[in-house]
Amino acid sequence: MGAQQVAERFAELYGAAPEGVWAAPGRVNLIGEHTDYNDGFVMPFALPHRTTAAVSRRTDGILRLHSADVDGEPVELRLDGLAPQTDTDWTAYPAGVVWALREAGHGVTGADVHLSATVPTGAGLSSSAALEVVIALALNDLYGLGLQRWRLARLCQRAENVYVGAPTGIMDQTASACCQEGHALFLDTRDLSQQQIPFDLAAEGLRLLVVDTQVKHAHSGGEYGKRRAGCEKGAALLGVDALRDIPYDGLDAALAGLGDEEEVVRLVRHVVTEDHRVERVVGLLRAGETRAIGPVLTEGHASLRDDFRISCPELDLVVDTALATGALGARMTGGGFGGSAIVLAEATDVDTLTKATEEAFAAAAFTPPRIFEAVPSAGARRLA
Ligand code: GLA
């Protein structure tokens, strides 16, 4: 929805125009999965799908939240009553950001908010990060907090980890806050240093399709946390701060040192090879060899499926069908256990690939997938 419509709906709900309107996008991750909580490398880019928020300040310690997707009156919360893991509804994400800002000493005294989102939820496309970041950016501007984008991303991650209770890394919030149109973001999650890598597929006759399997996932569920704990165990057994510290050419020696810890071996192997894949993709893109990243993406999928074990039959079917139909590469994207896959293809193959995927899902009696083209889009910004 456009900024003006969101502002008009705000005015209907709250009786006055908003002080401003902001938007923050969802993302897909090109490569670098489950590396962010291991201090490693990731390479997401922003989608055109976004959450838009019309916001005004309040001075009475009240936060009112309304979403176009939820019927009824705004939800009203008292800021001094906000406490971690007391809210299991969607309101926990924006309330968590306000809580994190206040906890960090920023004088936020209340807000009225109306939200409208086009990022599909539960699809592995970071609808939660978009929701967090749009609130953080709006309050940063309105309250003149002067926080840099990376700092806003950190506060949003804290909201998600502590307030909502989902043990996620820093990739999604940084992607939503920092991505730039026409670029993928090469992010070092250890120090949050960033490089914008030009990623203009259309200019090269290529397309990147997102296939949302419609299998819903949730990161507050146990499997994500178990993988994270397994990686931390691996780092502890290997005597490093994080798996990022195991160099690719030291992988075999590290794995040998893990003895019969079979599960940890698989997790470590995924993370170390995945960090290396990010570096390979960056190198190939810098060299102008965009088509050559396809097989690296596919290798990443095999590693997530076989070593990290977070794929599912629907995601595997997307990848297998894409590769059998001439795609350059394909992989699941995001946290796993459902959500979306990405497919890199020649522009001329898109229709055939779309049809083949839909047919394969129908033949397997899976829910029809949602397929759309991903164009690297702008990060969070003020619209009005
Ligand atoms: C989710 C998390 C991210 C990251 C990915 C996997 O999207 O929110 O922090 O860990 O899964 O790469």
CSV table of N, CA and C and ligand atoms in Angstrom, one decimal, residues 27 29 32-37 168-172 219 224 334-335, ligand 1:
chain,number,residue,atom,x,y,z
A,27,ARG,N,13.5,-9.7,3.0
A,27,ARG,CA,14.8,-10.0,2.2
A,27,ARG,C,14.7,-11.4,1.7
A,29,ASN,N,18.0,-14.3,1.2
A,29,ASN,CA,19.4,-14.4,1.4
A,29,ASN,C,19.9,-15.2,0.2
A,32,GLY,N,24.9,-17.9,2.4
A,32,GLY,CA,25.3,-17.6,3.8
A,32,GLY,C,24.2,-17.9,4.8
A,33,GLU,N,23.9,-19.2,4.9
A,33,GLU,CA,22.7,-19.5,5.8
A,33,GLU,C,23.2,-20.2,7.1
A,34,HIS,N,22.6,-19.7,8.2
A,34,HIS,CA,23.0,-20.2,9.5
A,34,HIS,C,24.5,-19.9,9.8
A,35,THR,N,25.0,-18.9,9.2
A,35,THR,CA,26.3,-18.5,9.5
A,35,THR,C,26.3,-17.2,10.4
A,36,ASP,N,25.2,-16.5,10.5
A,36,ASP,CA,25.2,-15.2,11.2
A,36,ASP,C,25.4,-15.4,12.7
A,37,TYR,N,24.8,-16.4,13.3
A,37,TYR,CA,25.1,-16.6,14.8
A,37,TYR,C,26.4,-17.3,15.0
A,168,THR,N,17.4,-15.8,17.0
A,168,THR,CA,17.9,-15.5,15.6
A,168,THR,C,19.2,-14.7,15.6
A,169,GLY,N,19.8,-14.7,14.5
A,169,GLY,CA,21.1,-13.9,14.3
A,169,GLY,C,20.8,-12.5,13.9
A,170,ILE,N,21.8,-11.8,13.3
A,170,ILE,CA,21.7,-10.4,13.0
A,170,ILE,C,21.4,-10.1,11.5
A,171,MET,N,21.3,-11.2,10.7
A,171,MET,CA,21.2,-11.0,9.2
A,171,MET,C,20.0,-10.2,8.8
A,172,ASP,N,18.8,-10.7,9.2
A,172,ASP,CA,17.6,-10.1,8.7
A,172,ASP,C,17.4,-8.7,9.0
A,219,HIS,N,10.7,-19.6,14.1
A,219,HIS,CA,12.0,-19.7,14.7
A,219,HIS,C,12.0,-19.8,16.2
A,224,TYR,N,15.5,-24.5,15.3
A,224,TYR,CA,16.5,-23.4,15.0
A,224,TYR,C,17.5,-23.3,16.2
A,334,GLY,N,16.8,-18.6,3.9
A,334,GLY,CA,16.3,-18.3,5.3
A,334,GLY,C,16.5,-19.5,6.3
A,335,GLY,N,15.7,-19.5,7.3
A,335,GLY,CA,15.9,-20.3,8.4
A,335,GLY,C,15.7,-21.8,8.2
B,1,GLA,C1,16.6,-16.8,10.1
B,1,GLA,C2,17.3,-15.9,11.2
B,1,GLA,C3,18.6,-15.4,10.7
B,1,GLA,C4,19.5,-16.4,10.1
B,1,GLA,C5,18.7,-17.3,9.1
B,1,GLA,C6,19.5,-18.5,8.6
B,1,GLA,O1,16.2,-16.0,9.0
B,1,GLA,O2,16.5,-14.8,11.5
B,1,GLA,O3,19.3,-14.7,11.7
B,1,GLA,O4,20.1,-17.2,11.1
B,1,GLA,O5,17.5,-17.8,9.7
B,1,GLA,O6,20.6,-18.1,7.8
